[in-house]
Amino acid sequence: IHFGQKFYGRLNELAKLLEITTVTNVGQPGLETIFVSGLPGSGKTHLVDAVRNFVSNIGFMVLTAKFKRGMEYSSKEIVTTLMDEMVSNIVRMKESGNDADVDYSRRVARAITGALDEVSLSTLVDFVPNIQSLIPQVTKKEGLGCTHWQLIFLLSKLLRSVLSQERKIFMALDDLQWADPSTLGLISEVLISICHCPEERGRLVFVGMYRDNEVSDDLISFFKSLVTVEGGNNAYVTNVELSSLSLDDVTKMIMSELRLTRRMVSGLADVVHKRSHGHALFAVQLLNSLVSDSIIAYSPMLHRFHWDQNKISTLKTADSVACLIVFNLTLLSMEEIQCLRIISCFGIQVQSDLLELLEDFKLAPQGGFKSCLCNLVDQGIIEIVSILVVFAHDLIQEQVYEGTPEKERRQLHCDIGIYLGSKTSLSANFEHEPIDVAIGQLRVSRASNSEDSYIGITSLVSIATSQINNAGPEFFSDRMQRTRFASWNLRAGKDAAEKSSFRAALHYYKHGIAFLGDDLWLEDTYDLCLKLYEGAALSSSALCEETCVSMYANEIINNVIFEDSLLAEYLLIGSLHTSGQCKHSIARGLAVLRQLKIDIPATPSPEVVMLTMKQTEKEASIYNFSQISDCQRRVDSKTRNILKLVDAISKSCYQIGSPFLPLVACAAVRYSLQNGVCEDSASAFTIFAYFEIFLTQSFESGRKWGNVAKTLLEDAALCPATTRARLKFYTFVNFWFVPLKESIKHMEDVEDMGYKVGEIESADMAQMHRYKYSFFGGEQLSLLSQALDNSLRSMAKSSVVLAKMSALDKDLIDTLGGVKSSNPYAIFDGEIGNRQILLNDAQSKGLNNIVEAAHLHNVFLSFWMDDYEEAVKSSDIAMSFPSAKMPGVKLVYHIFYRGIIAYQLHRQGKGEKWLDEGNKMLDQVETWVKNSKPLFENKLVLLKAEQDASMCNFLPAKESYELSIKLARDNGYINEQGLAYERMGKYLMSIVEVPEAESCFLNAHRCYLQWGAKAKADKLWEDWNLGSSTGRLEPCTTSIKHKRNE
């Protein structure tokens, strides 16, 4: 007899979980998220296993995984292995011969290929290798890489595709307290993405288990992220807290196992419950120890189990489950204990084929592992779960591992690591490029399936290296041996980084550095040191741990020759930018460029900038377009690092509107033409084109150099750098030459690219610009508000600055839309309550871009609500910032609105200066119109109407108003169509053409309502008493189809 193999107690909790899991929510399906918590050994896993077994029998696809204590750095691999298990299940359906399963697998394959393109699927293969078995045409491509956010995008698309085919999934993750923060973030983002899919979210049940005495701040944040989504009815979060077993639970367990009545077992149950305090594992272990000691034994005479109640009542037992486990372990043979100690070195579980590989290991138990495992399984210490050998509970593993004397434990790790390392290529020279391992991915044969299948993505290289690391650097005194193991860590770190497991990579790089100890930067360790520190800095950068980036980069810079420090300088400059130290980032970047003999003038005065632009234009114009395109060639790593460095400096320059930005761009253009043009040059050519437009007003020159950037990007591989370059090109250059709706489409494309490659800052910025363009382009305000609702919180996770600027946009949209219940600033958790607080906060922190955005918000809102004097005040403040004059969508509409305000103030008798101001704004728009008539013509014509109205030119004014209305309508600008009607109405009212004026106001009112600007429409209605108007509405016809009507 063996206690603990069946499910006892927890009937209320079990019923609750089964109800949540199996009952369909009618009307509003949401993602069911269940958190099960309790002390170690309280029965969390046992409870969820009971639910898992039930739902598996009713058609759910069941996926389970467990995080490991002491191996937090490998958490992400556990999640990706879980996803691979999901695809593996579908592959087995494909090969099953069952028509329904085969059809399901085909539908899933079609859904995946429809959601992910070829490059995305090739990237996903690194994490979910079974994709190739499901979709044979997918090929693995080397060197694609994958960032944290890119992986979120890929896994979200994959899971959504599977869920779209109507089969429910039960996903359980155990021991969440041992998952690293970035993995918790990954799980959270994937689940949240599913929450936003109305059909798919109702088909997923997620269960997370954790020890309630080991809850970290990161785990609390994980819980909060899902509770936040619950507020929108997209998810339902249930918490199940497991307390101690009741006396009745213990009684029923003993009754069931011993097949005796309650009366006969009540005394035994009372003793067990009191001694174990209702702790589930303690009670089970105690009962099993009573059986193994024959205190509870079968009596042939009584034909039942029997025990001496007096002996049990006076029996001395361990005070805790840990002590009891230790005591029980002393009853095992030395071979069984050695077997357990070896297994415990790998954590709570180990692949069975790895134990087979260790059969020839000098410290393996005599007779092999199999002979020991049989008895350990019978005693409930070990379980064989498919291809894994697993401790029955992590408390048992902890006691076996910690019960091994420290010196002996370290030696065991060392011996295992060296033995496994001998089966790989780890003994190769570390100076060479990584080479294939002898036993790459571990494969085993399933008992139920003759075909091999992958077990995760952990190679023998990382397993062997981890064993050495667990022994610790201080365990090895030989210098050559320590250097050898440092190179092992370099290899394991590279392997992990290539799979974008940057937490694991950083773990190995850190250990590699630790193994070198006092032998850093010596002649024979220089290359190894450089690679380890570069790897650590790159991994820290990928994990957004800027303090670590700075530490590792500075260590390189302080110890290597200048030419070897360029990558470290690039990472350090990028880190300074990310941490908000833009001025420091620029200063350091300029110093590095000057050290490279790349001339950057010390004083960026307007005269110097204009002269540098002119010289660069002259030098670059020596080459024609085809020559520049033809000179693309393989560029060496030094040149690429320098161009990347320039890109990093440019980001900081743009962030604070530094006058060094055009100088840096000019230097990069000249450097590229001299050393080789490549896709990394596209950013420099884009910025140069931008300043040709901005500073010299030479749109033709801007178009020319913009086309160079466009050509470089057309053939460039999709990656973070090219995504950033595309964003710059479409935002600052291409915008001037295409209709606004085309720019919106470009922003959608860049946003999608950003998510695909994990360039989240660019994706968020493209999203922000898309919303701005859509607002100015007349998109329905309620749709924009809803879209921003879905985006703001996720945006705040990656860029608080962009989130604040987008919150201002949503505030503007909701105010015009008359939405009073909305508070876009709620995402900042009480830190910022409204626009004024946001403005004060930005001013105190010197965040001029947010200060400018807040004042522009007030300009636009005051303009639409006819508070022109307030609009002028905010406009003057905004114009005082250099960045406000930089070309872009905000400048276009700022100039346009300010021109209308100026003409109106002139007609109100505020002085001739306003007529001059209006003419100045009109002249500016007139220089733009030849670039893109669909974008600018209706605005120019409306400003000319306002000019004629101010000059009392009645007929030209009326004709221009009417033309502006038509042009706005033909280009789909319903908001500007309403504005033109309103402006014409005000003019006609001023010359006492009352009926015609009222007709204009009624048409403006209709346009504003169609736009969704209810507050604006209501104000117009009240200001002009339109309820008693005798005016007439014009037919509501448009020449193009609006996106909102599609």
Short mmCIF file of N, CA, C and O in Angstrom, two decimals, residues 813-917:
data_model
loop_
_atom_site.label_atom_id
_atom_site.label_comp_id
_atom_site.label_asym_id
_atom_site.label_seq_id
_atom_site.Cartn_x
_atom_site.Cartn_y
_atom_site.Cartn_z
N ILE A 813 -8.99 63.63 -28.01
CA ILE A 813 -10.04 62.91 -28.75
C ILE A 813 -11.31 62.77 -27.91
O ILE A 813 -12.42 63.03 -28.37
N ASP A 814 -11.13 62.37 -26.64
CA ASP A 814 -12.30 62.16 -25.78
C ASP A 814 -12.99 63.47 -25.43
O ASP A 814 -14.22 63.52 -25.30
N THR A 815 -12.21 64.54 -25.26
CA THR A 815 -12.82 65.84 -24.96
C THR A 815 -13.65 66.32 -26.13
O THR A 815 -14.79 66.78 -25.96
N LEU A 816 -13.12 66.23 -27.33
CA LEU A 816 -13.89 66.61 -28.51
C LEU A 816 -15.09 65.70 -28.71
O LEU A 816 -16.16 66.14 -29.17
N GLY A 817 -14.93 64.44 -28.36
CA GLY A 817 -16.02 63.49 -28.51
C GLY A 817 -17.07 63.57 -27.42
O GLY A 817 -18.07 62.86 -27.48
N GLY A 818 -16.82 64.43 -26.41
CA GLY A 818 -17.79 64.58 -25.34
C GLY A 818 -17.82 63.41 -24.38
O GLY A 818 -18.81 63.18 -23.69
N VAL A 819 -16.73 62.65 -24.31
CA VAL A 819 -16.65 61.50 -23.40
C VAL A 819 -16.14 62.00 -22.05
O VAL A 819 -14.96 62.31 -21.90
N LYS A 820 -17.01 62.07 -21.07
CA LYS A 820 -16.64 62.66 -19.78
C LYS A 820 -16.15 61.62 -18.78
O LYS A 820 -15.50 61.96 -17.79
N SER A 821 -16.48 60.36 -19.01
CA SER A 821 -16.10 59.31 -18.05
C SER A 821 -14.68 58.81 -18.26
O SER A 821 -14.16 58.06 -17.45
N SER A 822 -14.06 59.21 -19.35
CA SER A 822 -12.73 58.69 -19.69
C SER A 822 -11.63 59.41 -18.90
O SER A 822 -11.70 60.62 -18.69
N ASN A 823 -10.63 58.65 -18.48
CA ASN A 823 -9.44 59.23 -17.86
C ASN A 823 -8.21 58.53 -18.41
O ASN A 823 -7.77 57.51 -17.87
N PRO A 824 -7.65 59.04 -19.51
CA PRO A 824 -6.52 58.35 -20.13
C PRO A 824 -5.27 58.32 -19.26
O PRO A 824 -4.35 57.55 -19.52
N TYR A 825 -5.24 59.14 -18.21
CA TYR A 825 -4.06 59.20 -17.34
C TYR A 825 -4.11 58.14 -16.24
O TYR A 825 -3.16 58.01 -15.46
N ALA A 826 -5.19 57.36 -16.18
CA ALA A 826 -5.32 56.32 -15.15
C ALA A 826 -4.25 55.24 -15.29
O ALA A 826 -3.95 54.54 -14.33
N ILE A 827 -3.69 55.10 -16.49
CA ILE A 827 -2.66 54.06 -16.69
C ILE A 827 -1.40 54.32 -15.89
O ILE A 827 -0.58 53.43 -15.71
N PHE A 828 -1.24 55.55 -15.40
CA PHE A 828 -0.04 55.89 -14.64
C PHE A 828 -0.23 55.67 -13.15
O PHE A 828 0.55 56.16 -12.32
N ASP A 829 -1.30 54.93 -12.79
CA ASP A 829 -1.54 54.46 -11.41
C ASP A 829 -1.48 55.57 -10.36
O ASP A 829 -0.83 55.44 -9.32
N GLY A 830 -2.14 56.69 -10.66
CA GLY A 830 -2.27 57.76 -9.70
C GLY A 830 -1.14 58.76 -9.70
O GLY A 830 -1.23 59.82 -9.08
N GLU A 831 -0.05 58.46 -10.41
CA GLU A 831 1.09 59.37 -10.44
C GLU A 831 0.74 60.65 -11.21
O GLU A 831 1.19 61.73 -10.87
N ILE A 832 -0.09 60.49 -12.24
CA ILE A 832 -0.50 61.62 -13.07
C ILE A 832 -2.01 61.56 -13.23
O ILE A 832 -2.55 60.54 -13.70
N GLY A 833 -2.70 62.64 -12.82
CA GLY A 833 -4.16 62.61 -12.84
C GLY A 833 -4.80 63.35 -13.98
O GLY A 833 -5.93 63.06 -14.37
N ASN A 834 -4.09 64.35 -14.54
CA ASN A 834 -4.67 65.12 -15.64
C ASN A 834 -3.55 65.80 -16.43
O ASN A 834 -2.37 65.64 -16.12
N ARG A 835 -3.94 66.57 -17.46
CA ARG A 835 -2.96 67.20 -18.34
C ARG A 835 -2.05 68.16 -17.59
O ARG A 835 -0.84 68.21 -17.84
N GLN A 836 -2.61 68.93 -16.68
CA GLN A 836 -1.81 69.92 -15.97
C GLN A 836 -0.74 69.26 -15.10
O GLN A 836 0.41 69.71 -15.05
N ILE A 837 -1.12 68.17 -14.43
CA ILE A 837 -0.14 67.45 -13.61
C ILE A 837 0.94 66.85 -14.50
O ILE A 837 2.14 66.87 -14.15
N LEU A 838 0.53 66.33 -15.65
CA LEU A 838 1.51 65.77 -16.59
C LEU A 838 2.47 66.85 -17.05
O LEU A 838 3.69 66.64 -17.12
N LEU A 839 1.93 68.05 -17.35
CA LEU A 839 2.77 69.17 -17.79
C LEU A 839 3.75 69.58 -16.69
O LEU A 839 4.95 69.77 -16.95
N ASN A 840 3.25 69.69 -15.45
CA ASN A 840 4.12 70.08 -14.33
C ASN A 840 5.23 69.05 -14.12
O ASN A 840 6.39 69.39 -13.87
N ASP A 841 4.87 67.77 -14.23
CA ASP A 841 5.84 66.68 -14.05
C ASP A 841 6.92 66.75 -15.13
O ASP A 841 8.11 66.62 -14.83
N ALA A 842 6.50 66.98 -16.36
CA ALA A 842 7.46 67.04 -17.47
C ALA A 842 8.38 68.25 -17.33
O ALA A 842 9.59 68.16 -17.60
N GLN A 843 7.84 69.38 -16.89
CA GLN A 843 8.65 70.58 -16.71
C GLN A 843 9.70 70.37 -15.62
O GLN A 843 10.86 70.78 -15.77
N SER A 844 9.30 69.70 -14.54
CA SER A 844 10.23 69.47 -13.43
C SER A 844 11.36 68.52 -13.82
O SER A 844 12.45 68.59 -13.28
N LYS A 845 11.09 67.64 -14.78
CA LYS A 845 12.08 66.66 -15.21
C LYS A 845 12.83 67.09 -16.48
O LYS A 845 13.69 66.36 -16.97
N GLY A 846 12.47 68.26 -17.02
CA GLY A 846 13.14 68.75 -18.23
C GLY A 846 12.81 67.95 -19.47
O GLY A 846 13.60 67.91 -20.42
N LEU A 847 11.62 67.34 -19.50
CA LEU A 847 11.20 66.56 -20.67
C LEU A 847 10.49 67.48 -21.66
O LEU A 847 9.25 67.57 -21.71
N ASN A 848 11.29 68.19 -22.45
CA ASN A 848 10.74 69.24 -23.31
C ASN A 848 9.80 68.70 -24.38
O ASN A 848 8.87 69.39 -24.81
N ASN A 849 10.03 67.46 -24.82
CA ASN A 849 9.14 66.91 -25.85
C ASN A 849 7.72 66.73 -25.32
O ASN A 849 6.74 66.96 -26.03
N ILE A 850 7.61 66.34 -24.04
CA ILE A 850 6.28 66.20 -23.44
C ILE A 850 5.68 67.57 -23.13
O ILE A 850 4.47 67.78 -23.31
N VAL A 851 6.52 68.51 -22.70
CA VAL A 851 6.04 69.87 -22.43
C VAL A 851 5.47 70.47 -23.72
O VAL A 851 4.36 71.03 -23.73
N GLU A 852 6.20 70.32 -24.81
CA GLU A 852 5.73 70.83 -26.09
C GLU A 852 4.42 70.15 -26.50
O GLU A 852 3.47 70.81 -26.95
N ALA A 853 4.37 68.82 -26.33
CA ALA A 853 3.16 68.07 -26.71
C ALA A 853 1.96 68.51 -25.89
O ALA A 853 0.84 68.61 -26.42
N ALA A 854 2.18 68.82 -24.60
CA ALA A 854 1.06 69.25 -23.75
C ALA A 854 0.53 70.61 -24.21
O ALA A 854 -0.69 70.85 -24.21
N HIS A 855 1.43 71.51 -24.59
CA HIS A 855 0.98 72.83 -25.07
C HIS A 855 0.30 72.70 -26.44
O HIS A 855 -0.70 73.40 -26.69
N LEU A 856 0.82 71.84 -27.30
CA LEU A 856 0.16 71.63 -28.60
C LEU A 856 -1.23 71.02 -28.41
O LEU A 856 -2.17 71.34 -29.14
N HIS A 857 -1.34 70.13 -27.43
CA HIS A 857 -2.66 69.56 -27.09
C HIS A 857 -3.64 70.69 -26.80
O HIS A 857 -4.79 70.69 -27.27
N ASN A 858 -3.18 71.68 -26.03
CA ASN A 858 -4.04 72.80 -25.67
C ASN A 858 -4.34 73.69 -26.88
O ASN A 858 -5.43 74.24 -27.01
N VAL A 859 -3.35 73.81 -27.79
CA VAL A 859 -3.58 74.58 -29.02
C VAL A 859 -4.72 73.95 -29.81
O VAL A 859 -5.68 74.62 -30.21
N PHE A 860 -4.61 72.64 -30.04
CA PHE A 860 -5.59 71.96 -30.89
C PHE A 860 -6.98 71.95 -30.24
O PHE A 860 -7.99 72.20 -30.92
N LEU A 861 -7.02 71.68 -28.93
CA LEU A 861 -8.31 71.64 -28.25
C LEU A 861 -8.95 73.03 -28.22
O LEU A 861 -10.15 73.18 -28.53
N SER A 862 -8.16 74.05 -27.88
CA SER A 862 -8.69 75.42 -27.82
C SER A 862 -9.13 75.89 -29.20
O SER A 862 -10.14 76.60 -29.34
N PHE A 863 -8.41 75.49 -30.24
CA PHE A 863 -8.79 75.86 -31.60
C PHE A 863 -10.17 75.29 -31.93
O PHE A 863 -11.06 76.02 -32.39
N TRP A 864 -10.35 74.01 -31.71
CA TRP A 864 -11.62 73.38 -32.08
C TRP A 864 -12.78 73.88 -31.22
O TRP A 864 -13.93 73.92 -31.68
N MET A 865 -12.48 74.29 -30.00
CA MET A 865 -13.55 74.78 -29.12
C MET A 865 -13.66 76.31 -29.15
O MET A 865 -14.28 76.92 -28.29
N ASP A 866 -13.02 76.95 -30.16
CA ASP A 866 -13.16 78.38 -30.46
C ASP A 866 -12.59 79.30 -29.38
O ASP A 866 -12.94 80.49 -29.34
N ASP A 867 -11.71 78.80 -28.54
CA ASP A 867 -11.06 79.66 -27.54
C ASP A 867 -9.72 80.10 -28.14
O ASP A 867 -8.65 79.60 -27.79
N TYR A 868 -9.78 81.07 -29.06
CA TYR A 868 -8.62 81.43 -29.86
C TYR A 868 -7.53 82.11 -29.05
O TYR A 868 -6.34 81.92 -29.32
N GLU A 869 -7.87 82.89 -28.08
CA GLU A 869 -6.85 83.57 -27.28
C GLU A 869 -6.05 82.57 -26.45
O GLU A 869 -4.83 82.68 -26.32
N GLU A 870 -6.74 81.57 -25.90
CA GLU A 870 -6.05 80.52 -25.16
C GLU A 870 -5.16 79.71 -26.11
O GLU A 870 -4.03 79.33 -25.76
N ALA A 871 -5.66 79.47 -27.31
CA ALA A 871 -4.88 78.74 -28.30
C ALA A 871 -3.60 79.48 -28.66
O ALA A 871 -2.53 78.87 -28.80
N VAL A 872 -3.69 80.81 -28.79
CA VAL A 872 -2.51 81.62 -29.14
C VAL A 872 -1.47 81.55 -28.02
O VAL A 872 -0.27 81.42 -28.29
N LYS A 873 -1.92 81.60 -26.77
CA LYS A 873 -0.98 81.53 -25.64
C LYS A 873 -0.18 80.22 -25.69
O LYS A 873 1.05 80.22 -25.57
N SER A 874 -0.91 79.13 -25.84
CA SER A 874 -0.23 77.83 -25.89
C SER A 874 0.63 77.69 -27.14
O SER A 874 1.71 77.09 -27.11
N SER A 875 0.16 78.26 -28.26
CA SER A 875 0.91 78.20 -29.50
C SER A 875 2.25 78.93 -29.37
O SER A 875 3.29 78.44 -29.82
N ASP A 876 2.22 80.11 -28.74
CA ASP A 876 3.46 80.87 -28.55
C ASP A 876 4.47 80.09 -27.70
O ASP A 876 5.67 80.09 -27.99
N ILE A 877 3.97 79.44 -26.65
CA ILE A 877 4.86 78.65 -25.79
C ILE A 877 5.44 77.48 -26.57
O ILE A 877 6.64 77.20 -26.53
N ALA A 878 4.56 76.77 -27.31
CA ALA A 878 5.01 75.60 -28.08
C ALA A 878 6.05 76.01 -29.11
O ALA A 878 7.05 75.31 -29.33
N MET A 879 5.83 77.16 -29.78
CA MET A 879 6.75 77.63 -30.81
C MET A 879 8.12 78.02 -30.25
O MET A 879 9.09 78.14 -30.99
N SER A 880 8.20 78.19 -28.93
CA SER A 880 9.48 78.56 -28.33
C SER A 880 10.45 77.39 -28.25
O SER A 880 11.64 77.57 -28.02
N PHE A 881 9.93 76.18 -28.45
CA PHE A 881 10.78 74.99 -28.44
C PHE A 881 11.31 74.75 -29.85
O PHE A 881 10.53 74.73 -30.81
N PRO A 882 12.61 74.56 -30.00
CA PRO A 882 13.16 74.31 -31.35
C PRO A 882 12.49 73.14 -32.05
O PRO A 882 12.29 73.17 -33.26
N SER A 883 12.14 72.10 -31.29
CA SER A 883 11.56 70.91 -31.90
C SER A 883 10.20 71.18 -32.51
O SER A 883 9.75 70.44 -33.40
N ALA A 884 9.50 72.25 -32.06
CA ALA A 884 8.18 72.56 -32.58
C ALA A 884 8.24 73.00 -34.03
O ALA A 884 7.24 72.94 -34.75
N LYS A 885 9.40 73.48 -34.47
CA LYS A 885 9.55 73.97 -35.85
C LYS A 885 10.08 72.88 -36.79
O LYS A 885 10.26 73.12 -37.98
N MET A 886 10.33 71.69 -36.23
CA MET A 886 10.86 70.60 -37.06
C MET A 886 9.73 70.00 -37.88
O MET A 886 8.62 69.83 -37.39
N PRO A 887 9.98 69.70 -39.15
CA PRO A 887 8.92 69.23 -40.06
C PRO A 887 8.26 67.95 -39.56
O PRO A 887 8.92 67.04 -39.08
N GLY A 888 6.96 67.91 -39.69
CA GLY A 888 6.20 66.74 -39.29
C GLY A 888 4.73 67.08 -39.23
O GLY A 888 4.33 68.22 -39.45
N VAL A 889 3.92 66.10 -38.90
CA VAL A 889 2.47 66.31 -38.93
C VAL A 889 2.03 67.37 -37.93
O VAL A 889 1.13 68.17 -38.21
N LYS A 890 2.69 67.44 -36.76
CA LYS A 890 2.26 68.43 -35.78
C LYS A 890 2.54 69.84 -36.27
O LYS A 890 1.76 70.77 -36.00
N LEU A 891 3.65 70.05 -37.01
CA LEU A 891 3.95 71.38 -37.55
C LEU A 891 2.92 71.78 -38.60
O LEU A 891 2.46 72.93 -38.62
N VAL A 892 2.54 70.85 -39.47
CA VAL A 892 1.57 71.15 -40.52
C VAL A 892 0.27 71.69 -39.93
O VAL A 892 -0.24 72.74 -40.33
N TYR A 893 -0.25 70.99 -38.95
CA TYR A 893 -1.56 71.39 -38.39
C TYR A 893 -1.44 72.56 -37.43
O TYR A 893 -2.38 73.34 -37.29
N HIS A 894 -0.29 72.69 -36.79
CA HIS A 894 -0.06 73.87 -35.96
C HIS A 894 -0.08 75.13 -36.83
O HIS A 894 -0.74 76.13 -36.51
N ILE A 895 0.65 75.10 -37.94
CA ILE A 895 0.69 76.24 -38.86
C ILE A 895 -0.70 76.51 -39.44
O ILE A 895 -1.16 77.66 -39.52
N PHE A 896 -1.38 75.45 -39.86
CA PHE A 896 -2.71 75.57 -40.45
C PHE A 896 -3.70 76.21 -39.47
O PHE A 896 -4.38 77.19 -39.79
N TYR A 897 -3.75 75.68 -38.26
CA TYR A 897 -4.69 76.21 -37.27
C TYR A 897 -4.31 77.62 -36.85
O TYR A 897 -5.18 78.49 -36.67
N ARG A 898 -3.02 77.88 -36.69
CA ARG A 898 -2.58 79.22 -36.27
C ARG A 898 -2.94 80.25 -37.34
O ARG A 898 -3.30 81.39 -37.02
N GLY A 899 -2.86 79.87 -38.63
CA GLY A 899 -3.25 80.79 -39.69
C GLY A 899 -4.72 81.17 -39.59
O GLY A 899 -5.09 82.35 -39.73
N ILE A 900 -5.59 80.18 -39.37
CA ILE A 900 -7.02 80.46 -39.23
C ILE A 900 -7.28 81.35 -38.02
O ILE A 900 -8.07 82.32 -38.08
N ILE A 901 -6.61 81.03 -36.91
CA ILE A 901 -6.77 81.84 -35.69
C ILE A 901 -6.35 83.29 -35.95
O ILE A 901 -7.04 84.24 -35.55
N ALA A 902 -5.22 83.46 -36.63
CA ALA A 902 -4.70 84.81 -36.89
C ALA A 902 -5.67 85.64 -37.71
O ALA A 902 -5.97 86.80 -37.38
N TYR A 903 -6.23 85.08 -38.77
CA TYR A 903 -7.19 85.81 -39.60
C TYR A 903 -8.46 86.14 -38.80
O TYR A 903 -9.02 87.23 -38.93
N GLN A 904 -8.88 85.21 -37.95
CA GLN A 904 -10.09 85.47 -37.15
C GLN A 904 -9.83 86.60 -36.16
O GLN A 904 -10.68 87.50 -35.98
N LEU A 905 -8.66 86.59 -35.52
CA LEU A 905 -8.35 87.65 -34.56
C LEU A 905 -8.24 89.00 -35.27
O LEU A 905 -8.63 90.05 -34.72
N HIS A 906 -7.72 89.00 -36.49
CA HIS A 906 -7.67 90.25 -37.25
C HIS A 906 -9.07 90.79 -37.51
O HIS A 906 -9.34 91.99 -37.34
N ARG A 907 -10.00 89.90 -37.87
CA ARG A 907 -11.36 90.35 -38.16
C ARG A 907 -12.09 90.78 -36.90
O ARG A 907 -13.09 91.49 -36.96
N GLN A 908 -11.60 90.32 -35.74
CA GLN A 908 -12.20 90.74 -34.47
C GLN A 908 -11.59 92.05 -33.96
O GLN A 908 -11.91 92.50 -32.86
N GLY A 909 -10.73 92.67 -34.78
CA GLY A 909 -10.16 93.95 -34.43
C GLY A 909 -8.97 93.89 -33.49
O GLY A 909 -8.67 94.86 -32.79
N LYS A 910 -8.23 92.78 -33.50
CA LYS A 910 -7.09 92.62 -32.59
C LYS A 910 -5.79 93.21 -33.16
O LYS A 910 -4.75 93.14 -32.51
N GLY A 911 -5.86 93.79 -34.37
CA GLY A 911 -4.68 94.46 -34.90
C GLY A 911 -4.20 93.87 -36.20
O GLY A 911 -4.46 92.71 -36.54
N GLU A 912 -3.45 94.72 -36.96
CA GLU A 912 -2.94 94.32 -38.27
C GLU A 912 -1.87 93.24 -38.17
O GLU A 912 -1.62 92.51 -39.14
N LYS A 913 -1.25 93.13 -36.99
CA LYS A 913 -0.20 92.10 -36.86
C LYS A 913 -0.76 90.70 -37.11
O LYS A 913 -0.05 89.81 -37.58
N TRP A 914 -2.04 90.54 -36.82
CA TRP A 914 -2.63 89.22 -37.01
C TRP A 914 -2.87 88.92 -38.49
O TRP A 914 -2.84 87.78 -38.91
N LEU A 915 -3.12 89.98 -39.27
CA LEU A 915 -3.22 89.76 -40.71
C LEU A 915 -1.86 89.33 -41.26
O LEU A 915 -1.77 88.42 -42.09
N ASP A 916 -0.81 90.00 -40.77
CA ASP A 916 0.55 89.63 -41.20
C ASP A 916 0.88 88.19 -40.78
O ASP A 916 1.50 87.43 -41.54
N GLU A 917 0.46 87.85 -39.56
CA GLU A 917 0.71 86.49 -39.06
C GLU A 917 -0.02 85.46 -39.91
O GLU A 917 0.53 84.42 -40.27
#
